Coordinates of C-alpha atoms in Angstrom, one line a residue:
X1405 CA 18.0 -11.3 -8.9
X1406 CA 16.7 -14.7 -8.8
X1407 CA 20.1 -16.2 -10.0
X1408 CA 21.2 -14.9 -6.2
X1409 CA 17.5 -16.5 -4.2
X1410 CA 19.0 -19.4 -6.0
X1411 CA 22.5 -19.3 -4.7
X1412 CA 21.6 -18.5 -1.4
X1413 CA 20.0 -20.8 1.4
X1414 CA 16.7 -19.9 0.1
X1415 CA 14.5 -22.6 -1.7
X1416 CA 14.9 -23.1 -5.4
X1417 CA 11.7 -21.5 -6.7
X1418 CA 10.9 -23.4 -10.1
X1419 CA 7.4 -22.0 -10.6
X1420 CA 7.6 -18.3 -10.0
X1421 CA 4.7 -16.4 -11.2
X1422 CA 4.4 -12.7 -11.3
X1423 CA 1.8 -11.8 -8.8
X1424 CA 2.3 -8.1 -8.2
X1425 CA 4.6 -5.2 -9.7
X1426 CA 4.6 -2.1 -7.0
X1427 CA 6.3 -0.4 -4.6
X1428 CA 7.4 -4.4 -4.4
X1429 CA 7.4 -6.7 -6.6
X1430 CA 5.5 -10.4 -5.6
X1431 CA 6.1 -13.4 -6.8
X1432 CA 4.0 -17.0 -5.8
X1433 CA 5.6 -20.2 -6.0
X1434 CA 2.6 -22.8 -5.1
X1435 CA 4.9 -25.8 -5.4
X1436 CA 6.7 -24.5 -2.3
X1437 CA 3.8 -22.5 -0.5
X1438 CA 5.9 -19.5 -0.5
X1439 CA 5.7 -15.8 -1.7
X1440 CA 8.6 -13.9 -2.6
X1441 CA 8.6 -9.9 -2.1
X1442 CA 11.1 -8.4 -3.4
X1443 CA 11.9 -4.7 -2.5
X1444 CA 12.8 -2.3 -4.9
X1445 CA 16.5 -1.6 -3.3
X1446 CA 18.4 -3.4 -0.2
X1447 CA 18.7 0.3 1.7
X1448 CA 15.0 0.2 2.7
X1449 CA 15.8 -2.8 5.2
X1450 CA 14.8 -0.7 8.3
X1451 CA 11.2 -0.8 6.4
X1452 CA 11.4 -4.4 5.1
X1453 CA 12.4 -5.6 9.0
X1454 CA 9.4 -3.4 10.1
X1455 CA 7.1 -5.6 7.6
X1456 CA 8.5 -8.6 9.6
X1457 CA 8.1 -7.7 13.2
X1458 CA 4.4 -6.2 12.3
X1459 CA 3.4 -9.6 11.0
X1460 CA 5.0 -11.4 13.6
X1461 CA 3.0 -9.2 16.4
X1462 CA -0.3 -9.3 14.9
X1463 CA 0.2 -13.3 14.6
X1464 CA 0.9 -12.7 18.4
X1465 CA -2.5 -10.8 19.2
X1466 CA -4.4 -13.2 17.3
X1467 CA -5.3 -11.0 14.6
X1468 CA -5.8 -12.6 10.9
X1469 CA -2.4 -11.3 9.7
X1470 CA 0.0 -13.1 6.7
X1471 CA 2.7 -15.5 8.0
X1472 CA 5.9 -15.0 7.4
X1473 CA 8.2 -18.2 6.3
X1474 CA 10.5 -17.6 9.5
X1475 CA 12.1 -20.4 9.3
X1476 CA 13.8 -19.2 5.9
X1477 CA 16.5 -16.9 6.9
X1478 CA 14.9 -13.5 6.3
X1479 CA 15.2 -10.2 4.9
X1480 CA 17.8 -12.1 2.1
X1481 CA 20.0 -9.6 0.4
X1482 CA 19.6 -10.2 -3.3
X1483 CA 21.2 -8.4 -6.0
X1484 CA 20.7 -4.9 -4.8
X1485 CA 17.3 -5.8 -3.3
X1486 CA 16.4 -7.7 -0.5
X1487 CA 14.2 -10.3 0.1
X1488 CA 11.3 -11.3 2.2
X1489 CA 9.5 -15.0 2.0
X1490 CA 5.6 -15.4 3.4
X1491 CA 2.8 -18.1 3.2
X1492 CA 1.3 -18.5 -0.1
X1493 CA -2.2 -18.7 0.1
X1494 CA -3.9 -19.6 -3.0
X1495 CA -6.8 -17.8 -4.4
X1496 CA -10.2 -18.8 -3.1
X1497 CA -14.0 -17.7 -3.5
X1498 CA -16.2 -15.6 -2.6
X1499 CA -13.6 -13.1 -2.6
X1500 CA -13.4 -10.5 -0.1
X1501 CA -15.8 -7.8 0.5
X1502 CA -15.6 -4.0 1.6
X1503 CA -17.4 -5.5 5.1
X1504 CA -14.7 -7.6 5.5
X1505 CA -11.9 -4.4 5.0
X1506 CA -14.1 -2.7 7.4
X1507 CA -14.2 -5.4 10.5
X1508 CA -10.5 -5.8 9.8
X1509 CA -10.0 -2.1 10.2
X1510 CA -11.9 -1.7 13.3
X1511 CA -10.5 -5.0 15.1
X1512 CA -7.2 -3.3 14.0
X1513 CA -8.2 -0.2 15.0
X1514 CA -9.0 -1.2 18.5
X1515 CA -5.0 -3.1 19.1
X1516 CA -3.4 -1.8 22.1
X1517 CA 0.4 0.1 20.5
X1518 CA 2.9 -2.6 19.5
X1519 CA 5.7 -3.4 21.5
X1520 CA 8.1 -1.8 18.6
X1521 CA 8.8 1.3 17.3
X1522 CA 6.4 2.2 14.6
X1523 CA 7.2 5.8 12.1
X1524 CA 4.6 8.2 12.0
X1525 CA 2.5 8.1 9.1
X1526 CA 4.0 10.5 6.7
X1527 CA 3.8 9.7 3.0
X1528 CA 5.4 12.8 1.4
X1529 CA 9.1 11.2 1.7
X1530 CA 8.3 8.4 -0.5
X1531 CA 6.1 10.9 -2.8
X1532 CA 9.6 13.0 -3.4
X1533 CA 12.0 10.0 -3.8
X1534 CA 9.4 8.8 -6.9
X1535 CA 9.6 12.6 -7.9
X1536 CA 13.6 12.4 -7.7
X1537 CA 13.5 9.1 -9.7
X1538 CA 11.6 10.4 -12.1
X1539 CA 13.1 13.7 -12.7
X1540 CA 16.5 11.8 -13.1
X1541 CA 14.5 9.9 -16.0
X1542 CA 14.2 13.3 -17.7
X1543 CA 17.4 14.6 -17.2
X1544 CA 18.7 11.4 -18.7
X1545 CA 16.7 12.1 -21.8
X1546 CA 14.5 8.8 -21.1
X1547 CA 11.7 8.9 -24.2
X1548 CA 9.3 7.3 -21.7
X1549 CA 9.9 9.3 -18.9
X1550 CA 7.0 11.6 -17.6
X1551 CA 7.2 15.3 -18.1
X1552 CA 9.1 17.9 -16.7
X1553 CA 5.4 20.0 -16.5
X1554 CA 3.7 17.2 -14.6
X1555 CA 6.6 16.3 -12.2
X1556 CA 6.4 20.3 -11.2
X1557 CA 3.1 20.2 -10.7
X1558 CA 3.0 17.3 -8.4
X1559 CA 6.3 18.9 -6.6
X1560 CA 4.2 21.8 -6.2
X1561 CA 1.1 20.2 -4.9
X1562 CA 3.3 18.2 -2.6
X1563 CA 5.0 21.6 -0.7
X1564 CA 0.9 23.0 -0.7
X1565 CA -0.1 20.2 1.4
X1566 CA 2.8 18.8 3.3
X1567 CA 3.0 21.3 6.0
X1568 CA -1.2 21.2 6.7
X1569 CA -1.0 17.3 7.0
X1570 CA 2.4 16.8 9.1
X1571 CA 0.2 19.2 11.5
X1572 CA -3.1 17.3 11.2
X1573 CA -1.0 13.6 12.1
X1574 CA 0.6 15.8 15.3
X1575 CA -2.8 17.0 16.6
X1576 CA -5.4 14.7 15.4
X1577 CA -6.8 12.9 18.7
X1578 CA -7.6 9.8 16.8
X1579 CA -4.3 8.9 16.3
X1580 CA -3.3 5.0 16.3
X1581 CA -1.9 2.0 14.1
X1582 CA -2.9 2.1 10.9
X1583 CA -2.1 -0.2 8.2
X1584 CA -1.2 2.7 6.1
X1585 CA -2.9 1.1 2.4
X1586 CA -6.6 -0.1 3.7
X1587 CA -7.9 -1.3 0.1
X1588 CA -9.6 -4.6 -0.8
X1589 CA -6.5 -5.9 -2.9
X1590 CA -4.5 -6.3 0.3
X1591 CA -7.1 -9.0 1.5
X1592 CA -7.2 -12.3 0.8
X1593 CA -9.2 -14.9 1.5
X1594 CA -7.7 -18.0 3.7
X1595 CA -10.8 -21.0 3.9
X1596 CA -13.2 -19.1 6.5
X1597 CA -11.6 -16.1 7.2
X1598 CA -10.1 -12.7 5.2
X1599 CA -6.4 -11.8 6.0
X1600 CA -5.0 -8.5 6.2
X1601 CA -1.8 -8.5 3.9
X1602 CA 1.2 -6.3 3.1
X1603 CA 2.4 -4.6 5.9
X1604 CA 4.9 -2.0 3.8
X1605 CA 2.7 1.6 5.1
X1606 CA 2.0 0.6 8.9
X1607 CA 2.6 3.7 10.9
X1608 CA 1.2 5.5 13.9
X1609 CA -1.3 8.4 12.3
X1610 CA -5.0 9.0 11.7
X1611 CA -7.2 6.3 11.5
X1612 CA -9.0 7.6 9.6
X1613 CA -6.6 7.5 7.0
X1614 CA -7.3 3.6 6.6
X1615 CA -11.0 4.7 5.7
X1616 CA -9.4 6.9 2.6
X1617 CA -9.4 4.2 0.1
X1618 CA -13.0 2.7 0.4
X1619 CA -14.3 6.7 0.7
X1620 CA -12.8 7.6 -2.5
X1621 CA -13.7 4.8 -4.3
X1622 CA -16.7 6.3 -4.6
X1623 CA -16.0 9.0 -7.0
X1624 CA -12.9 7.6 -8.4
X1625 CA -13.6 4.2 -8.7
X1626 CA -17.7 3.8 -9.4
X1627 CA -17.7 1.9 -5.9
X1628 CA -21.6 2.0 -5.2
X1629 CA -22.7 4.6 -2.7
X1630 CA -24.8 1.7 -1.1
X1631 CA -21.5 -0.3 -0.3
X1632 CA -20.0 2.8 1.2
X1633 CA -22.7 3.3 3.3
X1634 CA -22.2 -0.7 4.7
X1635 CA -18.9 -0.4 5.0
X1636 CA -19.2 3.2 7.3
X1637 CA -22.1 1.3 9.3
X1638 CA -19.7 -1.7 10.0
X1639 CA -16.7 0.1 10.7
X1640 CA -18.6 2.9 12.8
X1641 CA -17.8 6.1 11.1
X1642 CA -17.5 8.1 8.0
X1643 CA -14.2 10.0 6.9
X1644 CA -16.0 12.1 4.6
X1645 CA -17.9 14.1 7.4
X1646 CA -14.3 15.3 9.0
X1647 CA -13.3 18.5 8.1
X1648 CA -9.8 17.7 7.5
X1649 CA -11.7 15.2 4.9
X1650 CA -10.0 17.0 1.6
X1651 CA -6.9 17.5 2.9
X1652 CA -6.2 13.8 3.7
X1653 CA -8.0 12.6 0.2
X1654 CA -5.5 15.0 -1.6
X1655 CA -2.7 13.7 0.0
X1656 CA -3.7 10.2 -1.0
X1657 CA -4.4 10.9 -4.2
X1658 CA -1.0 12.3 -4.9
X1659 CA 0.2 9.1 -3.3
X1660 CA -1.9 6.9 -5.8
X1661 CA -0.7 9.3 -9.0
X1662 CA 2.9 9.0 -7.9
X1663 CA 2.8 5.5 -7.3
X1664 CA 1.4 4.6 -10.7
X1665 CA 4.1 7.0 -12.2
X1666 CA 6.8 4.3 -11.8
X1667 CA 4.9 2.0 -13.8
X1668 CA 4.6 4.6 -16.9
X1669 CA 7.7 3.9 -18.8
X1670 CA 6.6 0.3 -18.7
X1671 CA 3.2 0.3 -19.2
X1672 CA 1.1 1.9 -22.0
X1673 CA -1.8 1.6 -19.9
X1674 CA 0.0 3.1 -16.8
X1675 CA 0.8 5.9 -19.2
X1676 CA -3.3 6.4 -20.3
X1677 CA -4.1 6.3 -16.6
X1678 CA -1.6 8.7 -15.4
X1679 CA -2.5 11.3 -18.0
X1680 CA -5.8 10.8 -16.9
X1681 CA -5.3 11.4 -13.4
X1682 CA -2.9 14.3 -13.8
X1683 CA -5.8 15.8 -15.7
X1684 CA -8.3 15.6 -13.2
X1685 CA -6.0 16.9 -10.1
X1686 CA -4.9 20.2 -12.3
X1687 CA -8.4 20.6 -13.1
X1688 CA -9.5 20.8 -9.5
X1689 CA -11.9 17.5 -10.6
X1690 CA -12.9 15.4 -7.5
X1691 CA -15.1 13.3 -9.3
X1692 CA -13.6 12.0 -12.6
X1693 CA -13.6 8.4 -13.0
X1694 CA -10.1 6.5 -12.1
X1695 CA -9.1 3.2 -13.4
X1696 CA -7.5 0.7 -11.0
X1697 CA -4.4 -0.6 -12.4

């Protein structure tokens, strides 16, 4: 894949480093001030030119957004993937804080609609294709592919809750632009300010799924119940006192088990964490302890 960044137009990235491995994977080169994402497969351009136009509009309304390198030539086709190039910014400290998520989420939160057509927040299409993926792993007889008894049960749980949420995003009267993955590892911190990175989820949906993350940090993650409470007082409210509450945090939480799933015929420690997780959801278990990845 970087063989054809090299033959294109593109700049001819010498010091690649590995920043990120997800839905995307991010590379830095700090010679050229550039970051590469690369997306998994060139048929997702409607999403990757989404990306582009979000970051370009919240430039527009002044909001502390990530650049992208427009005068490259951009979404680049690359191999089967396609390409997207954005302003490197290089790590810097203090790092940034659950306050700062939670002033960035209610300056967000308060944008008028963009001037672009934005999906509706629905993450059950990209839970199935990593299902599909997966279950094709099996068939092919991969050794390190999950099992056939955990991808049924996340199918399953995904037809339970589908039907409830698609009718809480069509009735919910706090619906709005959200940035769709609201955690602390999509900030970064630029000199004086904290940006708002990776743009992949924004949709039109709940706002209060933006507060998901931080709220269930709490159980999952050992985030201090103290924290929480600064970040609920900043922002102005607390997702955990809606009733719809459980639904939404199940429906992220088989977004965050399906996402690391990818990562488990690569990773031993992706493997430990998904068995771990997968556990505590056929359990019923809200509380056991989760381990970022």
């Amino acid at each position: 894949m970087l063989e054809a960044v090299r033959d294109s137009d593109a700049p001819h990235p010498h010091d690649l480093r590995l920043l990120r491995l997800g839905e995307n994977a991010l590379f830095a080169s700090p010679a050229q001030g550039l970051v590469y994402r690369v997306a998994r497969s060139d048929t997702v351009r409607d999403k990757v030119e989404k990306e582009l136009a979000t970051a370009r509009w919240l430039l527009a309304q002044r909001f502390p957004g990530l650049p992208p390198r427009d005068e490259l030539s951009q979404p680049l086709p690359a191999d089967g993937r396609l390409v997207t190039f954005w302003e490197y910014v290089p790590p810097a400290d203090p790092p940034p804080a659950l306050v700062d998520l939670a002033a960035l989420l209610r300056d967000l939160h308060a944008l008028p609609a963009p001037d672009f057509p934005l999906p509706t927040l629905d993450p059950f299409p990209v839970m199935r294709d990593r299902l599909r993926t997966a279950g094709a792993a099996v068939t092919a007889g991969s050794d390190a592919a999950v099992s056939e008894k955990d991808l049924a049960f996340l199918s399953a749980a995904c037809d339970a809750n589908e039907a409830a949420f698609r009718d809480l995003v069509a009735t919910d009267p706090d619906v709005g632009l959200v940035h769709g993955d609201a955690h602390r590892g999509n900030l970064l911190r630029d000199r004086d300010r904290v940006l708002l990175i990776d743009y992949e989820a924004v949709a039109l949906g709940p706002r209060s799924w933006d507060l998901l993350p931080t709220a269930t940090a709490v159980d999952r993650f050992g985030l201090a119940a103290s924290e929480y409470d600064e970040f609920c007082a900043l922002y102005g409210a607390d997702v955990t006192r809606r009733h719809e509450y459980r639904l939404l945090r199940t429906v992220r939480e088989l977004g965050m088990t399906t996402w690391l799933m990818q990562n488990v015929p690569h990773s031993a420690a992706a493997a430990e964490e998904f068995a771990v997780r997968m556990a505590s959801l056929r359990e019923g278990d809200h509380v056991a302890r989760w381990h970022a990845l």
